[in-house]
């Protein structure tokens, strides 16, 4: 058996090497035939004339350039037919080099899954891999070769609108999710008709923009960069990500797009990344606005020198690289390297063998109408919902309850359920395709149950005209479900908010309904952690539903009526007030650690606010309860060449079958640089029936104990470690300790 496996492994490895050599030869042959203009052409990506995800550069001659072989890629070209039109033109060019078509397939293509931050709340890596897999299948069938995903920026500031696209604040969780998503999109590998090229973005530290204002500057220590912001990108490289996108922000004064340190030294140097780097939309030209270069020519020079291979939309490469090479300022070897990387991917995708490989109308039709995709979307959506609070077990609701009032501005909406970065396909009737929250609940309740509706108010604005009707509807009901939140386009790119309270008069509407004395369940739809203290303190049951995708209504009904037991856990800390931001669970202890939630003279406290967040990282309840006991460590002392096993027992002591995400946190008590109060190092999502118990084991290896020291060496240090097993970062159930010996 062992020998068979070894032979198989050797066979696969030899095959991969042979395939690589074959592609390398084909790339070299082609490169040798290319003019300088054709080479530079490959390094450009233009938007189609329809939808745009950034400021478009007017260009009346796209088709001419494609025909002359002077364009490498396009984005936002929607649908097989349109892709075919452009590819047809590329096939009229001298060397018939196919175009690659990129698209922001962020959380689904036609089938729309929860926003990535919502999916991250599932802590279910298999589910996330599956949603990426399905998105890739549909996108590839729709003509897309390349997704600008996954977005793997660590986000610790909920004012930043783009936290909705990422996996939250934690580096460990974020790295695993990065891997899962890359693997999901690529399936059995590039070259298959259901695999798309991936793009790890935005390289790097974009999530740390000052004040959470999009596109802003970042000033950060190297140690923070290496420890917190780079690891998800390294995980993406290790998982075989095809491309990288650089970022809009400057990092310590150098725009990421023009940073040799990031792109040449780290990515292509230390990490040996063999794919190519695309700029963010217009970010090459934006270096002029940064005040980093004086004109487009210098922008092109700075970016190509720094290792940015493809210019998305700015035309800096198109307008200047040929001249820069002719003048001898840019060595042709730099251009050749960038072209090689791009051509390699085109060969790997099989586009030279069949440029229309992704243009099969029948496959597009089949992929868009696959009931398995809808089923998966519903399952992942229900796994993403987080039960923040459930006093007196108000939830789940019996589907036989006599009268339910369903109130709020989100109840009867369709498209907003998709959230930001959803793809709009012209031929899809979204009202038919999306299950609204109303439809989902209506379909689930028993025949004898009456469902009443009132909108109450809009998401924003101060109009309270609908309050009276909403109150009267609530009075007729046995239980009230309310669906409120921020508008779908209040989070996303360029959607930073200084005020992250629930907008408009929605919280007042909740107060008015609460005054009726009826039991209330509030569902909050949002792309980021919001602040809603009154609701959190006064309403008995709260569900955080993010933006759940096209199956939103069904997933919500599954949770409300207990067909699915909630299991989501927050991937980001929820602050009490904006003034607490940035707030994240794995902070340092400081010299004045807060002893209680409200003690003064402590650096982590404000005089007007408790120290703790409103809801902590990792928090999320279930309809059942779990009891943790019997923690054991296999060793009290561990050498750095050894491992220690932590085991404990978890038992479902409630009435419902449920999933729990058990979380392992470690703390290095003393380090040559200060260490966080706790760090997530492992987790497992497990299912238990009532009364069932299981022994859970985590293995602590030396790599879980390493960190970047003052010399930026990634090493562990001898000393004592705390072991914490929790249901959330602020709900540690079991503790232990061990000593590391070198
Ligand atoms: C965004 C990228 C996106 C690109 C193309 C930019 O504005 O920052 O994340 O991939 O547009 O749509």
XYZ file of C-alpha atoms and ligand atoms in Angstrom:
754
model
C 0.000 0.000 0.000
C 2.773 2.359 1.075
C 4.795 1.535 -2.029
C 1.753 2.109 -4.254
C 1.214 5.519 -2.681
C 4.862 6.408 -3.160
C 4.746 5.330 -6.790
C 1.601 7.343 -7.379
C 3.170 10.385 -5.727
C 6.329 9.995 -7.832
C 4.234 9.609 -10.976
C 2.212 12.744 -10.231
C 5.340 14.748 -9.390
C 7.078 13.668 -12.599
C 3.972 14.533 -14.564
C 3.804 17.987 -13.019
C 7.478 18.580 -13.786
C 7.008 17.380 -17.363
C 3.967 19.598 -17.796
C 5.874 22.572 -16.406
C 8.815 21.974 -18.715
C 6.476 21.646 -21.634
C 4.755 24.936 -20.816
C 8.103 26.653 -20.215
C 9.217 25.612 -23.694
C 6.003 26.823 -25.301
C 6.254 30.131 -23.427
C 9.868 30.632 -24.571
C 8.994 29.833 -28.191
C 6.217 32.354 -28.162
C 8.196 35.008 -26.345
C 10.906 34.754 -29.001
C 8.390 35.655 -31.680
C 6.892 38.642 -29.891
C 7.582 42.282 -30.690
C 8.165 44.711 -27.845
C 4.689 46.187 -28.431
C 3.108 42.737 -28.188
C 5.008 41.979 -25.009
C 3.947 45.221 -23.364
C 0.401 44.572 -24.564
C 0.249 41.402 -22.505
C 0.834 43.475 -19.379
C -2.435 45.400 -19.646
C -5.929 44.707 -18.497
C -8.919 46.790 -19.618
C -12.486 46.986 -18.438
C -15.378 46.228 -20.784
C -17.663 49.146 -21.586
C -20.542 47.946 -19.367
C -20.276 47.618 -15.615
C -17.223 49.171 -14.024
C -15.758 48.593 -10.616
C -13.588 51.698 -10.705
C -13.093 54.933 -12.694
C -12.861 53.906 -16.350
C -10.192 55.304 -18.647
C -11.934 56.276 -21.908
C -10.509 54.260 -24.761
C -12.035 54.244 -28.207
C -9.651 51.654 -29.574
C -9.915 48.545 -27.390
C -10.789 46.308 -30.291
C -7.966 47.685 -32.416
C -5.477 47.005 -29.669
C -6.737 43.469 -29.207
C -6.501 42.881 -32.949
C -2.924 44.114 -32.951
C -2.108 41.723 -30.099
C -1.633 44.569 -27.647
C -3.869 43.505 -24.784
C -3.440 40.670 -22.306
C -6.627 40.625 -20.317
C -10.043 42.134 -19.704
C -12.312 42.427 -16.714
C -16.022 42.781 -16.180
C -16.895 41.108 -19.466
C -20.185 39.465 -18.588
C -21.447 36.309 -20.243
C -20.157 33.690 -22.629
C -21.267 35.541 -25.750
C -19.482 38.739 -24.876
C -16.327 36.820 -23.936
C -16.461 35.024 -27.254
C -16.742 38.342 -29.139
C -13.515 39.634 -27.625
C -11.722 36.312 -27.926
C -12.692 36.233 -31.608
C -10.881 39.522 -32.087
C -7.824 38.264 -30.177
C -7.766 35.286 -32.540
C -7.359 37.684 -35.455
C -4.108 38.970 -33.982
C -0.719 37.959 -35.416
C 0.226 35.451 -32.712
C -3.305 34.509 -31.645
C -2.565 34.909 -27.971
C -5.838 34.438 -26.087
C -7.152 37.036 -23.661
C -7.884 36.106 -20.061
C -11.079 37.403 -18.541
C -11.156 38.433 -14.889
C -14.076 39.157 -12.621
C -14.714 39.849 -8.957
C -16.336 36.546 -8.074
C -16.301 37.290 -4.379
C -19.195 35.329 -2.945
C -20.730 33.422 -5.763
C -21.428 33.975 -9.422
C -25.092 33.328 -10.126
C -25.765 31.407 -6.950
C -24.860 33.954 -4.312
C -23.468 32.842 -0.992
C -23.217 34.900 2.196
C -20.741 37.757 2.071
C -17.265 36.409 2.897
C -17.274 37.869 6.419
C -20.595 36.107 7.022
C -19.262 32.823 5.680
C -16.228 33.212 7.913
C -18.660 33.229 10.841
C -19.459 29.615 9.995
C -15.890 28.612 10.910
C -16.665 25.798 8.500
C -13.721 25.423 6.139
C -15.336 22.666 4.109
C -18.398 24.808 3.542
C -16.281 27.757 2.440
C -14.303 25.562 0.094
C -17.540 24.284 -1.358
C -18.989 27.741 -1.909
C -15.795 28.768 -3.724
C -15.982 25.538 -5.735
C -19.540 26.248 -6.826
C -18.737 29.887 -7.566
C -15.852 28.750 -9.766
C -17.981 26.196 -11.600
C -20.586 28.798 -12.427
C -18.119 31.574 -13.215
C -16.038 29.347 -15.488
C -19.197 28.226 -17.236
C -20.084 31.901 -17.659
C -16.823 32.679 -19.458
C -14.720 33.830 -16.482
C -11.109 32.600 -16.346
C -9.924 34.410 -13.299
C -11.519 35.573 -10.085
C -10.138 38.485 -8.084
C -10.588 36.466 -4.926
C -10.046 35.530 -2.197
C -9.716 38.869 -0.470
C -7.633 37.997 2.555
C -6.948 41.304 4.244
C -7.050 41.102 8.014
C -9.663 43.611 9.215
C -9.698 45.002 12.721
C -11.633 48.160 12.032
C -15.362 47.795 11.343
C -15.530 51.337 10.002
C -13.662 50.055 6.959
C -16.356 49.004 4.489
C -14.272 46.230 3.004
C -14.276 44.067 6.105
C -17.329 42.460 4.464
C -15.062 40.897 1.811
C -12.583 39.282 4.151
C -12.459 36.698 6.897
C -12.325 39.046 9.862
C -9.682 39.983 12.365
C -7.803 36.800 13.117
C -4.652 35.752 11.304
C -4.893 32.046 12.083
C -8.536 31.702 11.061
C -7.949 34.022 8.101
C -5.061 31.910 6.840
C -7.082 28.708 6.941
C -9.954 30.404 5.159
C -7.563 31.776 2.523
C -6.370 28.231 1.843
C -9.898 26.807 1.743
C -11.080 29.436 -0.713
C -8.061 29.123 -3.013
C -8.463 25.357 -3.089
C -12.183 25.668 -3.670
C -11.864 28.004 -6.647
C -9.173 25.873 -8.254
C -10.839 22.495 -7.757
C -8.788 19.822 -9.499
C -6.449 22.435 -10.872
C -6.105 24.976 -13.625
C -6.713 23.480 -17.007
C -10.036 22.002 -15.988
C -13.091 23.750 -17.375
C -14.524 24.279 -13.904
C -11.419 25.852 -12.353
C -10.667 29.565 -12.339
C -7.427 31.342 -11.586
C -7.381 32.846 -8.116
C -6.026 36.149 -6.865
C -4.867 36.839 -3.332
C -5.610 40.463 -2.586
C -4.774 43.173 -1.607
C -1.072 42.886 -1.046
C -0.750 44.124 1.645
C -1.980 45.652 4.904
C -4.929 47.309 3.142
C -7.100 46.242 6.102
C -5.105 48.512 8.373
C -5.914 51.776 6.594
C -5.796 54.668 9.045
C -9.126 55.425 10.664
C -10.793 52.706 8.608
C -11.037 55.175 5.712
C -10.828 53.317 2.428
C -7.720 53.779 0.274
C -5.948 55.453 3.175
C -2.353 55.171 4.346
C -0.880 52.466 6.532
C 2.012 52.933 8.883
C 2.963 49.741 10.650
C 5.928 47.991 12.177
C 7.549 45.194 10.241
C 6.810 42.852 13.104
C 3.076 43.590 12.939
C 3.199 43.149 9.179
C 4.887 39.770 9.386
C 2.915 38.463 12.312
C -0.588 39.664 11.555
C -1.042 40.803 7.963
C 1.269 38.644 5.821
C 0.436 35.083 6.956
C -2.871 34.729 5.060
C -0.982 35.687 1.874
C 1.711 33.120 2.582
C -1.036 30.560 3.156
C -2.499 31.470 -0.238
C 0.898 30.970 -1.913
C 1.271 27.596 -0.225
C -2.209 26.634 -1.400
C -1.188 27.351 -5.001
C -2.867 30.714 -5.592
C -2.434 31.777 -9.231
C -2.014 35.540 -8.962
C -1.695 38.390 -6.486
C -3.242 41.841 -6.584
C -1.343 44.673 -5.000
C -3.121 47.355 -3.003
C -4.260 50.971 -3.133
C -2.657 51.926 0.184
C 0.840 53.058 0.832
C 2.727 51.098 3.449
C 5.161 53.127 5.501
C 5.283 55.753 2.785
C 5.632 53.521 -0.289
C 2.516 52.772 -2.356
C 2.080 48.975 -2.296
C 1.956 48.999 -6.116
C 5.436 50.475 -6.244
C 6.916 48.459 -3.405
C 9.844 46.255 -4.349
C 10.079 45.134 -0.759
C 6.612 43.621 -0.919
C 6.505 42.299 -4.467
C 10.089 41.445 -5.296
C 11.722 40.764 -1.939
C 8.904 39.047 -0.078
C 6.503 37.658 -2.658
C 8.670 36.704 -5.620
C 11.855 36.425 -3.574
C 11.455 34.899 -0.157
C 8.194 33.123 -1.012
C 9.255 32.205 -4.544
C 5.816 32.985 -5.960
C 5.723 31.987 -9.616
C 2.380 33.470 -10.661
C 1.895 37.096 -11.674
C 0.891 40.274 -9.874
C -1.896 42.490 -11.162
C -2.276 46.058 -9.957
C -5.448 47.133 -8.253
C -7.792 49.198 -10.393
C -5.742 52.123 -11.645
C -3.258 51.821 -8.798
C -0.226 52.179 -11.073
C -1.389 55.598 -12.264
C -2.576 56.507 -8.768
C 1.027 56.665 -7.639
C 1.005 60.118 -9.227
C -1.793 61.171 -6.870
C 0.069 59.614 -3.957
C 2.838 62.055 -4.804
C 5.235 59.158 -5.250
C 5.969 59.758 -8.935
C 5.478 62.776 -11.159
C 3.763 61.261 -14.193
C 2.510 58.125 -15.906
C 5.932 57.252 -17.215
C 7.490 57.306 -13.775
C 4.489 55.364 -12.454
C 5.068 52.646 -15.045
C 8.762 52.611 -14.250
C 8.168 52.356 -10.493
C 5.539 49.619 -10.791
C 7.322 47.339 -13.263
C 10.566 47.690 -11.362
C 8.781 46.825 -8.135
C 7.329 43.633 -9.582
C 3.798 44.585 -10.637
C 3.288 42.529 -13.799
C -0.079 43.708 -15.089
C -1.601 47.179 -15.100
C -5.355 47.130 -14.474
C -6.956 50.033 -16.288
C -4.453 52.828 -15.693
C -2.812 52.757 -19.180
C 0.515 53.688 -17.595
C 2.133 50.532 -18.993
C 0.472 50.870 -22.367
C 1.534 54.479 -22.790
C 5.067 54.262 -21.446
C 6.704 50.864 -21.186
C 7.764 50.585 -24.838
C 9.508 53.935 -24.613
C 11.066 53.096 -21.243
C 12.583 49.954 -22.746
C 13.792 51.772 -25.859
C 15.436 54.411 -23.698
C 17.203 51.647 -21.805
C 15.695 52.603 -18.453
C 13.680 49.412 -18.133
C 15.608 46.285 -18.921
C 13.784 44.035 -21.380
C 14.453 41.188 -18.951
C 11.925 42.737 -16.567
C 9.288 42.869 -19.291
C 10.083 39.314 -20.392
C 9.730 38.060 -16.839
C 6.299 39.652 -16.467
C 5.145 38.386 -19.901
C 6.407 34.881 -19.129
C 4.410 34.746 -15.920
C 1.225 35.801 -17.718
C 1.701 33.520 -20.729
C 2.442 30.619 -18.419
C -0.989 30.979 -16.829
C -2.664 31.168 -20.227
C -0.981 27.914 -21.233
C -1.771 26.324 -17.894
C -5.432 27.211 -18.347
C -5.328 25.453 -21.725
C -6.371 28.610 -23.557
C -3.833 28.216 -26.356
C -5.239 24.795 -27.107
C -8.790 26.090 -26.982
C -9.338 29.828 -26.503
C -13.088 29.212 -26.273
C -12.743 26.617 -23.552
C -14.934 28.667 -21.229
C -17.483 29.621 -23.857
C -19.939 26.761 -23.873
C -23.516 28.058 -23.766
C -24.913 24.685 -22.745
C -22.480 24.390 -19.841
C -23.361 27.934 -18.801
C -27.040 27.015 -18.792
C -26.491 23.807 -16.813
C -24.217 25.404 -14.236
C -26.695 28.224 -13.665
C -29.535 25.833 -13.026
C -28.078 23.287 -10.675
C -30.302 22.591 -7.652
C -27.260 21.330 -5.716
C -25.870 24.856 -5.804
C -29.026 26.290 -4.310
C -29.010 23.640 -1.608
C -25.411 24.461 -0.698
C -26.169 28.160 -0.634
C -28.992 27.584 1.846
C -26.846 25.374 4.073
C -23.900 27.741 4.148
C -26.210 30.677 4.795
C -27.757 29.039 7.838
C -24.289 28.120 9.127
C -23.206 31.756 8.834
C -25.939 33.172 11.076
C -24.763 34.047 14.580
C -27.097 33.819 17.561
C -25.873 36.701 19.686
C -28.412 36.408 22.457
C -31.333 34.157 23.343
C -32.851 34.978 26.706
C -35.268 32.437 28.127
C -34.843 30.364 25.007
C -37.243 32.520 23.040
C -35.814 30.898 19.922
C -36.524 28.589 18.196
C -40.082 29.617 17.430
C -42.704 26.943 17.106
C -43.978 26.995 13.495
C -47.443 26.448 15.002
C -47.522 29.722 16.909
C -50.822 31.440 16.078
C -49.714 34.860 14.859
C -46.290 36.176 13.927
C -45.594 39.799 13.065
C -42.693 40.255 10.676
C -41.593 43.863 10.788
C -38.811 45.946 9.320
C -37.384 47.452 6.146
C -35.585 44.262 5.091
C -38.499 41.842 5.356
C -39.805 41.987 1.788
C -36.591 42.913 -0.006
C -35.039 40.665 -2.647
C -31.771 41.861 -4.177
C -30.353 43.520 -1.054
C -30.026 40.044 0.475
C -27.112 39.483 -1.898
C -24.988 42.218 -0.310
C -22.126 44.111 -1.909
C -19.947 42.492 -4.609
C -22.755 40.310 -5.887
C -22.759 39.759 -9.618
C -25.691 40.975 -11.584
C -26.364 38.835 -14.587
C -28.591 40.567 -17.120
C -30.618 37.458 -17.918
C -31.503 36.536 -14.319
C -34.805 37.592 -12.814
C -33.564 38.201 -9.305
C -36.995 38.507 -7.732
C -37.692 34.941 -8.836
C -34.253 33.660 -7.987
C -33.881 35.148 -4.506
C -35.874 33.920 -1.536
C -36.847 37.017 0.421
C -36.993 36.793 4.183
C -40.757 37.088 4.004
C -41.036 34.252 1.468
C -38.750 32.027 3.535
C -40.758 32.473 6.725
C -44.098 32.327 4.925
C -43.127 29.013 3.301
C -42.083 27.479 6.596
C -44.907 28.317 8.996
C -47.813 25.979 9.561
C -51.053 26.415 7.641
C -52.888 27.764 10.663
C -50.258 30.402 11.475
C -50.932 33.981 10.469
C -48.003 36.088 9.285
C -48.505 39.852 9.528
C -46.311 42.494 7.959
C -45.358 46.088 8.508
C -42.318 47.842 7.124
C -42.135 50.339 9.993
C -39.496 52.599 8.475
C -36.746 52.798 5.909
C -33.192 51.723 6.608
C -32.050 55.316 6.803
C -33.769 58.675 7.106
C -35.883 59.908 9.992
C -39.392 59.155 8.825
C -41.487 57.497 11.545
C -44.812 57.516 9.709
C -44.857 53.724 9.607
C -44.364 53.263 13.358
C -48.056 53.328 14.303
C -48.955 50.603 11.822
C -45.993 48.501 12.931
C -46.997 48.822 16.583
C -50.574 47.877 15.803
C -49.418 44.838 13.808
C -47.121 43.819 16.677
C -50.016 44.062 19.149
C -51.957 41.450 17.166
C -49.105 38.944 17.256
C -47.826 36.368 19.727
C -44.233 37.037 18.707
C -42.503 39.682 16.633
C -39.583 39.104 14.279
C -37.822 42.246 13.137
C -35.402 42.532 10.242
C -33.278 45.659 10.300
C -29.668 46.633 9.610
C -27.553 48.688 7.263
C -28.239 48.990 3.569
C -26.470 46.394 1.423
C -24.349 49.140 -0.151
C -23.320 50.752 3.117
C -20.469 48.264 3.316
C -18.075 47.283 0.556
C -15.456 49.190 -1.387
C -15.444 52.951 -0.717
C -18.122 52.355 1.924
C -16.343 53.299 5.107
C -18.582 54.718 7.826
C -17.633 56.980 10.715
C -20.799 55.979 12.526
C -21.559 52.282 12.679
C -24.734 52.464 14.715
C -27.847 50.958 13.160
C -28.802 53.672 10.692
C -31.935 55.831 10.666
C -34.767 55.342 13.116
C -34.623 51.552 13.128
C -33.476 51.234 16.708
C -36.312 53.560 17.712
C -38.700 51.313 15.845
C -37.428 48.365 17.882
C -38.011 50.381 21.081
C -41.566 51.185 20.013
C -42.288 47.526 19.312
C -40.618 46.404 22.530
C -42.937 48.783 24.422
C -45.883 46.626 23.342
C -44.534 43.940 25.668
C -44.472 41.355 22.895
C -41.465 39.047 22.745
C -39.118 40.199 20.002
C -36.467 38.567 17.876
C -34.255 41.078 16.077
C -32.298 40.067 12.999
C -29.512 42.370 11.931
C -28.433 42.446 8.287
C -25.056 44.043 7.790
C -21.664 43.840 6.147
C -19.701 44.668 9.262
C -20.027 44.643 13.049
C -22.530 47.364 13.962
C -23.177 49.106 17.283
C -26.656 48.528 18.746
C -26.332 48.728 22.508
C -29.970 49.344 23.348
C -31.088 46.356 21.319
C -28.305 44.208 22.752
C -29.304 45.114 26.305
C -33.074 44.974 25.971
C -34.196 42.609 23.248
C -34.292 38.948 24.301
C -33.155 37.309 21.057
C -30.770 38.639 18.452
C -29.530 37.000 15.272
C -26.741 38.498 13.200
C -27.492 37.569 9.629
C -24.939 39.572 7.573
C -25.989 39.377 3.916
C -26.839 35.774 3.255
C -27.250 35.482 -0.502
C -30.046 34.192 -2.686
C -31.276 31.641 -0.140
C -31.433 34.215 2.677
C -35.136 33.718 3.419
C -34.913 29.938 3.630
C -31.765 30.014 5.763
C -33.341 32.476 8.156
C -36.470 30.350 8.431
C -34.305 27.267 9.065
C -32.776 29.007 12.058
C -35.870 30.790 13.391
C -37.907 27.602 13.526
C -35.105 25.361 14.736
C -34.666 23.158 11.656
C -31.048 24.214 11.885
C -29.427 24.974 15.207
C -27.284 28.124 14.987
C -23.558 27.503 15.127
C -21.933 30.682 13.799
C -19.246 32.456 15.795
C -18.129 36.040 15.290
C -14.966 36.402 13.213
C -14.640 40.021 14.368
C -15.005 41.806 17.678
C -18.124 43.941 18.067
C -17.295 47.233 19.817
C -19.534 49.042 22.280
C -18.866 52.337 20.551
C -16.880 53.586 17.591
C -14.435 55.179 20.020
C -13.211 51.716 21.045
C -11.916 50.963 17.558
C -9.507 49.372 16.812
C -10.591 46.612 19.143
C -9.550 42.997 18.724
C -9.242 40.054 21.044
C -5.534 39.312 20.663
C -4.191 42.604 21.968
C -1.150 42.957 24.200
C -1.536 43.093 27.946
C 0.146 46.523 28.435
C 1.677 47.648 31.725
C -1.747 48.649 33.036
C -3.939 45.688 32.242
C -7.568 46.182 33.221
C -8.477 44.063 36.226
C -12.203 44.488 35.747
C -14.401 45.822 33.045
C -14.591 49.314 34.530
C -11.453 49.982 36.577
C -9.657 53.243 35.858
C -5.963 54.001 35.397
C -5.713 51.299 32.852
C -4.481 51.867 29.351
C -7.059 49.627 27.784
C -10.007 51.463 29.350
C -11.950 54.650 28.704
C -13.570 56.520 31.590
C -16.863 56.518 29.766
C -16.963 52.941 28.516
C -16.387 49.440 29.744
C -13.181 47.817 28.613
C -14.722 44.736 27.092
C -16.316 44.647 23.655
C -20.058 44.264 23.269
C -19.646 40.866 21.631
C -16.287 39.161 21.581
C -14.426 37.409 18.806
C -15.553 33.779 18.700
C -18.899 34.483 20.383
C -22.016 32.728 19.143
C -24.734 30.784 20.941
C -26.635 27.625 20.174
C -30.137 26.420 21.057
C -28.432 23.741 23.085
C -25.739 23.964 25.737
C -22.309 22.443 25.879
C -20.419 21.437 28.971
C -16.621 21.325 28.883
C -14.646 19.190 31.357
C -11.572 17.061 32.043
C -8.798 19.026 30.425
C -5.576 17.043 30.215
C -2.178 17.911 28.794
C -0.015 15.019 27.717
C 3.094 16.861 28.933
C 3.796 19.490 31.561
C 7.131 20.182 29.902
C 7.610 20.030 26.164
C 10.822 20.207 24.125
C 10.632 22.318 20.978
C 11.146 19.159 18.931
C 8.120 17.533 20.569
C 4.399 18.164 20.743
C 1.851 18.270 23.528
C -1.664 17.014 23.247
C -4.497 18.842 24.946
C -7.604 16.763 25.429
C -10.932 17.504 27.048
C -14.474 16.277 27.075
C -17.387 18.159 25.610
C -20.970 17.145 26.243
C -24.248 18.375 24.827
C -26.347 18.956 27.951
C -29.247 20.649 26.193
C -32.270 19.499 24.261
C -31.162 19.966 20.674
C -28.534 18.434 18.455
C -26.005 21.153 17.862
C -22.628 22.148 16.446
C -20.039 23.795 18.633
C -16.832 25.481 17.548
C -14.353 24.610 20.276
C -11.472 27.055 20.297
C -7.896 26.613 21.501
C -6.129 29.778 22.617
C -2.535 30.011 23.835
C -0.650 32.670 25.687
C 3.098 32.975 25.861
C 3.539 34.424 29.359
C 6.911 36.066 28.775
C 8.564 36.893 25.462
C 11.531 38.896 24.224
C 8.822 41.024 22.650
C 5.433 41.333 24.352
C 2.896 38.712 23.373
C -0.915 38.865 22.985
C -3.210 38.041 25.924
C -4.381 35.075 23.903
C -4.086 33.803 20.361
C -6.319 31.382 18.503
C -4.188 28.387 17.570
C -6.691 25.717 16.632
C -10.408 24.983 16.535
C -12.810 22.214 15.649
C -16.435 22.325 14.689
C -18.183 19.296 16.123
C -21.731 17.994 16.185
C -23.259 16.442 19.275
C -26.677 14.968 19.935
C -28.346 15.659 23.271
C -26.447 13.838 26.047
C -23.690 12.862 23.672
C -20.126 13.609 24.703
C -16.831 13.450 22.831
C -13.176 13.658 23.680
C -11.550 16.444 21.683
C -7.810 16.582 21.088
C -5.590 19.399 19.912
C -1.914 18.942 19.213
C 0.369 21.781 20.181
C 3.517 21.757 18.069
C 6.458 24.131 18.208
C 5.244 26.097 15.164
C 2.158 27.147 17.145
C 4.493 28.760 19.674
C 6.667 30.741 17.273
C 6.527 34.474 16.747
C 8.620 37.184 15.116
C 11.266 38.409 17.505
C 13.073 41.737 17.385
C 15.286 40.522 14.557
C 12.195 39.313 12.696
C 13.209 35.702 13.171
C 10.255 33.363 13.459
C 11.097 31.332 16.545
C 9.676 30.028 19.775
C 11.233 30.928 23.102
C 11.463 28.703 26.137
C 9.082 29.456 28.982
C 5.574 28.945 30.269
C 2.424 28.941 28.196
C -1.232 29.186 29.196
C -3.655 26.899 27.429
C -7.257 28.062 27.164
C -10.157 26.079 25.740
C -13.174 28.205 25.040
C -16.533 28.564 23.400
C -15.501 32.167 22.601
C -12.453 34.328 23.204
C -14.227 35.750 26.272
C -15.782 32.468 27.352
C -12.864 30.286 28.356
C -14.146 27.078 29.903
C -10.951 25.163 30.662
C -7.391 26.162 31.425
C -4.021 24.474 31.598
C -0.354 25.296 31.305
C 2.903 23.824 30.110
C 6.518 24.764 29.806
C 8.491 24.859 26.581
C 12.112 23.778 26.847
C 14.713 24.405 24.168
C -10.897 46.657 -6.023
C -10.440 45.257 -6.277
C -11.166 44.692 -7.470
C -10.920 45.592 -8.659
C -11.577 45.089 -9.922
C -10.834 47.525 -7.271
O -11.433 48.753 -7.077
O -10.115 47.226 -4.997
O -10.653 44.478 -5.137
O -10.751 43.401 -7.724
O -11.426 46.879 -8.369
O -12.931 45.172 -9.847
